[in-house]
XYZ file of N, CA, C and O in Angstrom:
712
model
N 0.837 -1.164 0.000
C 0.000 0.000 0.000
C 0.894 1.243 0.000
O 1.924 1.274 0.668
N 0.508 2.249 -0.752
C 1.225 3.518 -0.717
C 0.725 4.287 0.494
O -0.476 4.506 0.650
N 1.649 4.638 1.377
C 1.258 5.298 2.626
C 1.441 6.802 2.517
O 2.236 7.292 1.726
N 0.712 7.509 3.328
C 0.760 8.965 3.392
C 1.082 9.345 4.835
O 0.193 9.331 5.687
N 2.335 9.656 5.119
C 2.756 9.911 6.500
C 1.997 11.024 7.203
O 1.893 11.019 8.416
N 1.439 11.974 6.447
C 0.692 13.037 7.116
C -0.539 12.476 7.825
O -1.059 13.091 8.747
N -0.985 11.288 7.415
C -2.112 10.623 8.071
C -1.662 9.547 9.057
O -2.480 8.878 9.664
N -0.367 9.352 9.184
C 0.201 8.307 10.029
C 0.027 8.686 11.495
O 0.403 9.769 11.915
N -0.569 7.797 12.272
C -0.812 8.106 13.678
C 0.133 7.378 14.620
O -0.011 7.454 15.824
N 1.112 6.667 14.072
C 2.148 6.067 14.903
C 1.843 4.686 15.434
O 2.490 4.214 16.355
N 0.855 3.999 14.852
C 0.531 2.666 15.350
C 1.556 1.620 14.916
O 1.563 0.521 15.410
N 2.443 1.982 13.991
C 3.448 1.040 13.500
C 4.769 1.773 13.327
O 4.808 2.892 12.845
N 5.834 1.110 13.725
C 7.175 1.626 13.465
C 7.840 0.655 12.506
O 7.914 -0.537 12.773
N 8.282 1.174 11.395
C 8.893 0.337 10.367
C 10.327 -0.009 10.744
O 11.084 0.847 11.195
N 10.686 -1.277 10.563
C 12.012 -1.747 10.998
C 12.788 -2.515 9.924
O 13.933 -2.878 10.160
N 12.171 -2.764 8.771
C 12.866 -3.426 7.648
C 12.645 -2.569 6.417
O 11.627 -2.689 5.743
N 13.606 -1.702 6.162
C 13.435 -0.629 5.190
C 14.358 -0.829 3.993
O 15.525 -1.190 4.151
N 13.821 -0.538 2.820
C 14.628 -0.457 1.606
C 14.495 0.965 1.089
O 13.390 1.481 0.941
N 15.633 1.592 0.827
C 15.643 2.940 0.270
C 15.996 2.874 -1.207
O 17.045 2.351 -1.576
N 15.113 3.430 -2.029
C 15.353 3.508 -3.469
C 15.742 4.918 -3.884
O 15.680 5.263 -5.058
N 16.159 5.731 -2.891
C 16.486 7.138 -3.136
C 17.828 7.452 -2.462
O 17.905 7.490 -1.228
N 18.900 7.657 -3.239
C 20.215 7.877 -2.646
C 20.273 8.962 -1.573
O 20.856 8.741 -0.501
N 19.672 10.111 -1.804
C 19.747 11.177 -0.801
C 19.022 10.786 0.488
O 19.451 11.153 1.585
N 17.953 10.025 0.371
C 17.230 9.610 1.566
C 17.933 8.453 2.273
O 17.777 8.281 3.481
N 18.731 7.693 1.544
C 19.557 6.670 2.188
C 20.512 7.341 3.179
O 20.676 6.881 4.310
N 21.108 8.455 2.750
C 21.998 9.203 3.647
C 21.246 9.704 4.867
O 21.759 9.652 5.989
N 20.017 10.173 4.676
C 19.212 10.636 5.804
C 18.915 9.489 6.770
O 19.017 9.659 7.988
N 18.557 8.336 6.246
C 18.275 7.183 7.104
C 19.488 6.834 7.958
O 19.357 6.464 9.128
N 20.659 6.964 7.376
C 21.886 6.748 8.137
C 22.022 7.801 9.230
O 22.311 7.487 10.393
N 21.790 9.056 8.861
C 21.959 10.156 9.813
C 20.981 10.084 10.980
O 21.302 10.550 12.074
N 19.802 9.512 10.768
C 18.863 9.409 11.893
C 19.026 8.101 12.662
O 18.248 7.805 13.553
N 20.068 7.334 12.310
C 20.453 6.189 13.133
C 19.780 4.875 12.810
O 19.550 4.066 13.715
N 19.496 4.618 11.544
C 18.771 3.398 11.188
C 19.670 2.317 10.590
O 19.257 1.575 9.695
N 20.876 2.201 11.124
C 21.833 1.198 10.638
C 21.226 -0.196 10.525
O 21.362 -0.856 9.499
N 20.599 -0.650 11.577
C 20.080 -2.014 11.602
C 18.760 -2.173 10.859
O 18.401 -3.272 10.467
N 18.026 -1.097 10.667
C 16.702 -1.177 10.041
C 16.746 -1.180 8.521
O 15.843 -1.711 7.883
N 17.761 -0.584 7.925
C 17.840 -0.528 6.466
C 18.440 -1.833 5.954
O 19.588 -2.157 6.249
N 17.627 -2.575 5.185
C 18.062 -3.888 4.695
C 18.442 -3.868 3.219
O 19.011 -4.833 2.719
N 18.128 -2.760 2.515
C 18.466 -2.684 1.107
C 18.532 -1.250 0.619
O 17.837 -0.373 1.144
N 19.407 -1.032 -0.370
C 19.610 0.287 -0.980
C 19.837 0.073 -2.474
O 19.948 -1.068 -2.933
N 19.926 1.158 -3.248
C 20.200 1.013 -4.675
C 21.708 1.004 -4.929
O 22.502 1.371 -4.054
N 22.073 0.655 -6.138
C 23.486 0.691 -6.518
C 24.009 2.119 -6.607
O 25.205 2.335 -6.671
N 23.107 3.091 -6.608
C 23.498 4.500 -6.646
C 23.607 5.115 -5.255
O 23.987 6.282 -5.131
N 23.263 4.365 -4.223
C 23.359 4.845 -2.836
C 24.800 4.625 -2.358
O 25.089 3.683 -1.623
N 25.699 5.508 -2.792
C 27.125 5.317 -2.512
C 27.556 5.921 -1.176
O 28.687 5.709 -0.745
N 26.683 6.660 -0.542
C 26.968 7.236 0.775
C 25.889 6.793 1.743
O 24.715 6.797 1.377
N 26.222 6.428 2.934
C 27.568 6.291 3.468
C 28.282 5.084 2.852
O 27.649 4.099 2.486
N 29.575 5.214 2.762
C 30.374 4.207 2.067
C 30.241 2.817 2.697
O 30.173 1.814 1.970
N 30.201 2.741 4.023
C 30.089 1.422 4.657
C 28.744 0.765 4.323
O 28.673 -0.454 4.183
N 27.682 1.534 4.156
C 26.407 0.959 3.724
C 26.517 0.467 2.291
O 26.020 -0.607 1.964
N 27.166 1.244 1.434
C 27.322 0.837 0.040
C 28.051 -0.509 -0.033
O 27.695 -1.379 -0.817
N 29.068 -0.674 0.807
C 29.848 -1.916 0.815
C 29.084 -3.079 1.446
O 29.256 -4.215 1.028
N 28.250 -2.813 2.447
C 27.697 -3.892 3.263
C 26.204 -4.149 3.131
O 25.743 -5.209 3.560
N 25.452 -3.230 2.565
C 24.005 -3.430 2.428
C 23.699 -4.096 1.090
O 24.450 -3.969 0.115
N 22.579 -4.781 1.032
C 22.148 -5.423 -0.203
C 21.718 -4.368 -1.211
O 20.963 -3.460 -0.874
N 22.186 -4.509 -2.446
C 21.820 -3.575 -3.517
C 20.603 -4.132 -4.245
O 20.665 -5.207 -4.828
N 19.523 -3.363 -4.204
C 18.242 -3.790 -4.767
C 18.035 -3.243 -6.181
O 16.929 -2.941 -6.577
N 19.113 -3.092 -6.942
C 19.022 -2.578 -8.298
C 19.309 -1.096 -8.356
O 19.931 -0.531 -7.456
N 18.837 -0.472 -9.438
C 19.001 0.964 -9.602
C 17.722 1.682 -9.211
O 16.783 1.067 -8.715
N 17.671 2.964 -9.457
C 16.469 3.707 -9.089
C 15.331 3.466 -10.076
O 14.167 3.489 -9.699
N 15.662 3.233 -11.328
C 14.633 3.017 -12.353
C 14.408 1.540 -12.666
O 13.437 1.171 -13.295
N 15.318 0.695 -12.220
C 15.237 -0.724 -12.527
C 15.551 -1.536 -11.274
O 16.643 -2.062 -11.126
N 14.567 -1.623 -10.388
C 14.782 -2.333 -9.135
C 14.636 -3.835 -9.340
O 13.986 -4.288 -10.282
N 15.256 -4.589 -8.457
C 15.214 -6.051 -8.522
C 14.063 -6.537 -7.638
O 14.235 -6.759 -6.427
N 12.917 -6.708 -8.241
C 11.694 -7.053 -7.510
C 11.862 -8.345 -6.715
O 11.494 -8.403 -5.531
N 12.396 -9.396 -7.331
C 12.540 -10.677 -6.625
C 13.444 -10.546 -5.407
O 13.153 -11.115 -4.352
N 14.528 -9.808 -5.550
C 15.439 -9.592 -4.422
C 14.739 -8.798 -3.320
O 14.870 -9.114 -2.136
N 13.988 -7.786 -3.710
C 13.264 -6.988 -2.720
C 12.282 -7.866 -1.954
O 12.191 -7.786 -0.721
N 11.578 -8.735 -2.634
C 10.649 -9.644 -1.948
C 11.382 -10.527 -0.945
O 10.904 -10.743 0.176
N 12.555 -11.030 -1.333
C 13.335 -11.886 -0.424
C 13.787 -11.135 0.824
O 13.921 -11.717 1.899
N 14.032 -9.833 0.691
C 14.461 -9.031 1.848
C 13.320 -8.752 2.812
O 13.557 -8.317 3.938
N 12.098 -8.999 2.409
C 10.896 -8.830 3.226
C 10.828 -7.472 3.933
O 10.683 -7.404 5.155
N 10.896 -6.395 3.175
C 10.806 -5.080 3.813
C 9.388 -4.816 4.317
O 8.416 -5.349 3.769
N 9.279 -4.007 5.360
C 7.957 -3.541 5.761
C 7.728 -2.108 5.265
O 6.620 -1.594 5.344
N 8.790 -1.471 4.740
C 8.670 -0.140 4.161
C 9.699 0.030 3.045
O 10.868 -0.312 3.217
N 9.241 0.570 1.923
C 10.138 0.954 0.843
C 9.981 2.456 0.657
O 8.862 2.968 0.612
N 11.099 3.147 0.571
C 11.080 4.587 0.358
C 11.447 4.850 -1.093
O 12.501 4.414 -1.566
N 10.555 5.546 -1.790
C 10.729 5.847 -3.206
C 10.553 7.348 -3.422
O 10.206 8.080 -2.491
N 10.776 7.781 -4.647
C 10.608 9.189 -4.995
C 9.937 9.279 -6.355
O 10.269 8.520 -7.270
N 9.026 10.210 -6.489
C 8.248 10.364 -7.716
C 9.131 10.551 -8.944
O 8.834 10.052 -10.020
N 10.234 11.278 -8.810
C 11.120 11.529 -9.955
C 12.144 10.413 -10.161
O 12.530 10.127 -11.282
N 12.590 9.815 -9.077
C 13.663 8.818 -9.157
C 13.169 7.440 -9.609
O 13.892 6.718 -10.273
N 11.968 7.063 -9.202
C 11.494 5.700 -9.416
C 10.299 5.689 -10.367
O 9.574 6.673 -10.466
N 10.101 4.561 -11.046
C 9.010 4.495 -12.009
C 7.688 4.196 -11.308
O 7.639 3.422 -10.353
N 6.637 4.814 -11.810
C 5.301 4.636 -11.234
C 4.897 3.157 -11.265
O 4.359 2.630 -10.291
N 5.172 2.491 -12.380
C 4.795 1.079 -12.530
C 5.452 0.208 -11.453
O 4.791 -0.625 -10.828
N 6.750 0.414 -11.232
C 7.434 -0.390 -10.221
C 6.933 -0.060 -8.816
O 6.727 -0.959 -8.004
N 6.734 1.216 -8.536
C 6.244 1.616 -7.214
C 4.872 0.995 -6.950
O 4.619 0.464 -5.871
N 4.002 1.061 -7.936
C 2.668 0.475 -7.762
C 2.749 -1.026 -7.524
O 1.996 -1.570 -6.712
N 3.653 -1.705 -8.210
C 3.800 -3.144 -7.978
C 4.360 -3.419 -6.581
O 3.864 -4.295 -5.877
N 5.384 -2.674 -6.178
C 5.942 -2.857 -4.839
C 4.866 -2.665 -3.767
O 4.848 -3.373 -2.751
N 3.963 -1.736 -4.008
C 2.898 -1.444 -3.035
C 1.874 -2.573 -2.924
O 1.056 -2.559 -2.013
N 1.945 -3.564 -3.812
C 1.018 -4.702 -3.693
C 1.464 -5.677 -2.613
O 0.667 -6.498 -2.170
N 2.717 -5.595 -2.174
C 3.172 -6.537 -1.154
C 3.842 -5.899 0.061
O 4.182 -6.604 1.013
N 4.013 -4.579 0.059
C 4.549 -3.912 1.249
C 4.164 -2.436 1.211
O 3.703 -1.935 0.183
N 4.369 -1.752 2.319
C 4.094 -0.317 2.361
C 5.187 0.442 1.618
O 6.375 0.113 1.739
N 4.787 1.447 0.863
C 5.717 2.279 0.107
C 5.397 3.739 0.418
O 4.244 4.156 0.360
N 6.427 4.482 0.759
C 6.306 5.922 0.970
C 6.975 6.595 -0.219
O 8.176 6.440 -0.435
N 6.197 7.323 -1.017
C 6.702 8.003 -2.205
C 6.873 9.483 -1.870
O 5.902 10.172 -1.579
N 8.106 9.945 -1.938
C 8.386 11.344 -1.639
C 8.345 12.176 -2.907
O 8.535 11.673 -4.015
N 8.085 13.463 -2.715
C 8.154 14.440 -3.801
C 8.715 15.713 -3.176
O 8.046 16.367 -2.377
N 9.958 16.018 -3.516
C 10.659 17.131 -2.889
C 11.007 18.162 -3.951
O 11.895 17.939 -4.772
N 10.289 19.286 -3.915
C 10.526 20.359 -4.871
C 11.058 21.624 -4.216
O 11.510 22.526 -4.909
N 10.954 21.698 -2.904
C 11.364 22.892 -2.169
C 11.975 22.469 -0.834
O 11.753 21.345 -0.373
N 12.697 23.376 -0.221
C 13.282 23.107 1.091
C 12.213 22.665 2.081
O 12.423 21.722 2.849
N 11.064 23.320 2.067
C 9.988 22.953 3.001
C 9.569 21.496 2.824
O 9.290 20.796 3.807
N 9.547 21.019 1.585
C 9.217 19.616 1.322
C 10.263 18.694 1.956
O 9.925 17.672 2.547
N 11.527 19.048 1.805
C 12.607 18.230 2.361
C 12.500 18.159 3.882
O 12.647 17.086 4.476
N 12.230 19.293 4.514
C 12.104 19.323 5.970
C 10.926 18.468 6.426
O 11.010 17.756 7.434
N 9.849 18.507 5.677
C 8.675 17.701 6.002
C 8.976 16.202 5.855
O 8.597 15.397 6.709
N 9.685 15.826 4.797
C 10.049 14.421 4.597
C 10.934 13.932 5.738
O 10.768 12.811 6.227
N 11.870 14.744 6.189
C 12.722 14.366 7.320
C 11.852 14.061 8.538
O 12.028 13.037 9.211
N 10.893 14.940 8.813
C 9.990 14.739 9.957
C 9.160 13.465 9.780
O 9.000 12.675 10.716
N 8.613 13.255 8.578
C 7.808 12.066 8.315
C 8.608 10.787 8.505
O 8.129 9.828 9.103
N 9.829 10.774 7.972
C 10.642 9.563 8.132
C 10.947 9.299 9.605
O 10.997 8.151 10.030
N 11.117 10.353 10.385
C 11.282 10.183 11.826
C 10.065 9.543 12.460
O 10.184 8.646 13.312
N 8.884 9.981 12.055
C 7.645 9.397 12.587
C 7.499 7.944 12.173
O 7.101 7.096 12.980
N 7.792 7.638 10.926
C 7.621 6.283 10.413
C 8.602 5.291 11.026
O 8.313 4.094 11.090
N 9.760 5.777 11.442
C 10.823 4.876 11.915
C 11.102 4.970 13.411
O 12.039 4.346 13.900
N 10.307 5.745 14.119
C 10.509 5.859 15.562
C 11.749 6.652 15.934
O 12.324 6.456 17.006
N 12.175 7.544 15.062
C 13.373 8.362 15.317
C 13.006 9.849 15.265
O 13.757 10.663 14.744
N 11.859 10.179 15.822
C 11.331 11.541 15.719
C 12.263 12.597 16.307
O 12.435 13.660 15.718
N 12.866 12.311 17.458
C 13.716 13.319 18.097
C 14.925 13.642 17.224
O 15.246 14.818 16.996
N 15.604 12.622 16.728
C 16.783 12.846 15.892
C 16.392 13.532 14.584
O 17.067 14.462 14.128
N 15.298 13.104 13.974
C 14.843 13.720 12.731
C 14.489 15.187 12.954
O 14.824 16.046 12.129
N 13.836 15.486 14.053
C 13.470 16.880 14.364
C 14.720 17.735 14.545
O 14.765 18.883 14.083
N 15.740 17.181 15.207
C 16.997 17.918 15.388
C 17.641 18.237 14.040
O 18.120 19.350 13.812
N 17.664 17.245 13.148
C 18.271 17.442 11.830
C 17.482 18.488 11.046
O 18.072 19.406 10.453
N 16.158 18.382 11.043
C 15.326 19.340 10.313
C 15.507 20.751 10.862
O 15.613 21.718 10.089
N 15.571 20.887 12.167
C 15.748 22.212 12.782
C 17.104 22.805 12.422
O 17.209 23.995 12.107
N 18.142 21.979 12.460
C 19.482 22.453 12.105
C 19.536 22.923 10.647
O 20.095 23.982 10.344
N 18.943 22.161 9.761
C 18.928 22.535 8.345
C 18.142 23.828 8.150
O 18.597 24.744 7.453
N 16.970 23.928 8.756
C 16.141 25.131 8.613
C 16.886 26.368 9.119
O 16.867 27.419 8.471
N 17.571 26.241 10.242
C 18.325 27.364 10.810
C 19.442 27.797 9.873
O 19.626 28.992 9.618
N 20.176 26.834 9.337
C 21.293 27.169 8.447
C 20.804 27.814 7.145
O 21.435 28.731 6.634
N 19.677 27.341 6.632
C 19.151 27.958 5.414
C 18.598 29.347 5.689
O 18.685 30.223 4.828
N 18.062 29.562 6.864
C 17.601 30.906 7.209
C 18.794 31.860 7.261
O 18.732 32.978 6.749
N 19.891 31.409 7.862
C 21.102 32.234 7.919
C 21.644 32.496 6.510
O 22.052 33.617 6.193
N 21.647 31.472 5.678
C 22.120 31.623 4.302
C 21.253 32.624 3.541
O 21.771 33.490 2.832
N 19.964 32.511 3.704
C 19.042 33.412 3.020
C 19.251 34.861 3.443
O 19.212 35.772 2.621
N 19.512 35.060 4.721
C 19.769 36.424 5.213
C 21.041 36.990 4.579
O 21.079 38.142 4.167
N 22.093 36.179 4.513
C 23.339 36.624 3.892
C 23.158 36.888 2.408
O 23.602 37.896 1.880
N 22.500 35.967 1.726
C 22.297 36.116 0.279
C 21.400 37.310 -0.021
O 21.565 37.963 -1.054
N 20.471 37.628 0.884
C 19.558 38.741 0.677
C 20.246 40.092 0.674
O 19.734 41.062 0.125
N 21.420 40.158 1.277
C 22.147 41.424 1.320
C 23.070 41.607 0.113
O 23.703 42.646 -0.021
N 23.128 40.616 -0.749
C 23.979 40.678 -1.939
C 23.129 40.891 -3.182
O 21.950 40.546 -3.205
N 23.719 41.441 -4.236
C 22.953 41.587 -5.477
C 22.607 40.209 -6.049
O 23.399 39.270 -5.943
N 21.425 40.099 -6.627
C 21.005 38.840 -7.257
C 21.846 38.587 -8.502
O 22.169 39.504 -9.243
N 22.194 37.333 -8.703
C 22.981 36.932 -9.860
C 22.119 36.012 -10.716
O 21.533 35.051 -10.202
N 22.025 36.314 -12.005
C 21.296 35.433 -12.912
C 22.158 34.198 -13.163
O 23.352 34.307 -13.424
N 21.519 33.046 -13.068
C 22.267 31.799 -13.220
C 21.373 30.718 -13.818
O 20.152 30.782 -13.696
N 22.004 29.762 -14.440
C 21.312 28.568 -14.948
C 22.075 27.352 -14.439
O 23.305 27.356 -14.377
N 21.362 26.337 -14.068
C 21.953 25.098 -13.581
C 21.698 24.024 -14.632
O 20.576 23.547 -14.785
N 22.743 23.665 -15.370
C 22.626 22.668 -16.432
C 22.720 21.289 -15.802
O 23.711 20.956 -15.141
N 21.663 20.486 -15.996
C 21.642 19.158 -15.389
C 21.917 18.040 -16.398
O 22.147 16.900 -16.001
N 21.890 18.371 -17.672
C 22.104 17.352 -18.692
C 22.488 18.045 -19.991
O 22.172 19.209 -20.198
N 23.164 17.323 -20.848
C 23.438 17.853 -22.178
C 23.119 16.778 -23.204
O 23.132 15.586 -22.903
N 22.838 17.234 -24.392
C 22.498 16.366 -25.507
C 21.198 15.607 -25.268
O 21.227 14.382 -25.176
N 20.087 16.253 -25.124
C 19.896 17.700 -25.254
C 20.193 18.401 -23.923
O 20.105 17.813 -22.843
N 20.526 19.680 -24.034
C 20.760 20.458 -22.825
C 19.448 20.594 -22.059
O 18.400 20.851 -22.637
N 19.552 20.415 -20.748
C 18.397 20.579 -19.862
C 18.858 21.373 -18.654
O 19.978 21.180 -18.174
N 18.007 22.268 -18.194
C 18.342 23.063 -17.013
C 17.254 22.888 -15.957
O 16.103 22.579 -16.272
N 17.639 23.082 -14.702
C 16.672 23.065 -13.612
C 15.908 24.374 -13.640
O 16.501 25.446 -13.751
N 14.599 24.299 -13.557
C 13.777 25.499 -13.611
C 13.104 25.787 -12.282
O 13.414 25.176 -11.255
N 12.170 26.719 -12.324
C 11.388 27.035 -11.145
C 10.543 25.838 -10.738
O 10.206 24.988 -11.552
N 10.225 25.765 -9.462
C 9.423 24.654 -8.972
C 10.207 23.373 -8.779
O 9.634 22.313 -8.568
N 11.536 23.459 -8.853
C 12.387 22.294 -8.619
C 13.211 22.519 -7.359
O 13.417 23.646 -6.911
N 13.696 21.430 -6.786
C 14.521 21.532 -5.590
C 15.793 22.328 -5.884
O 16.194 23.191 -5.104
N 16.412 22.055 -7.034
C 17.627 22.785 -7.396
C 17.318 24.274 -7.526
O 18.070 25.125 -7.028
N 16.212 24.600 -8.166
C 15.817 26.000 -8.300
C 15.615 26.666 -6.948
O 16.015 27.818 -6.738
N 15.014 25.942 -6.020
C 14.795 26.484 -4.680
C 16.128 26.705 -3.958
O 16.322 27.726 -3.300
N 17.055 25.765 -4.108
C 18.368 25.922 -3.478
C 19.104 27.124 -4.051
O 19.742 27.893 -3.321
N 18.998 27.304 -5.353
C 19.643 28.459 -5.993
C 19.055 29.768 -5.458
O 19.781 30.719 -5.217
N 17.750 29.791 -5.260
C 17.086 30.991 -4.727
C 17.626 31.315 -3.337
O 17.900 32.481 -3.026
N 17.819 30.303 -2.498
C 18.374 30.547 -1.155
C 19.792 31.117 -1.223
O 20.221 31.809 -0.324
N 20.495 30.806 -2.300
C 21.867 31.285 -2.466
C 21.940 32.643 -3.152
O 23.020 33.158 -3.416
N 20.786 33.207 -3.467
C 20.765 34.516 -4.116
C 20.956 34.461 -5.611
O 21.338 35.437 -6.236
N 20.664 33.309 -6.189
C 20.817 33.142 -7.642
C 19.448 33.186 -8.309
O 18.456 32.826 -7.729
């Protein structure tokens, strides 16, 4: 089932997790879920010891369904942009799946809080979210005193593609005064 953490009331704490999102794999490590994460993607290269020692459940777009079933996760963490809808929907037929969509800093902070609720690590997740929010507020204040610089963030070539408004990269650039 695809779960919606905003409706989660805490009746279950997930303890067998597979992360299909490299950036969220790092977050799971930071909130102390060493023993709970049973699988990651081949692109989850940080933290390095997890990359070396955790089971690789494929890539972000091509997950190994049979291997994931064998790992018996109770939660899979996916992302709307990173993972395919078809695979996510299939995974949701046999375990809970949390699909993130992060387009702005506020979304990222909310996901950190949700993952804390889902995994019983609310205090640590809240500390991380608060620290990030504080640092971005300080950055925004500094950047606000400088002249705005026009910039483009090229994410791909052939064809060239740039990050636009309404994207996480665009939001980060805005905080930096770009």
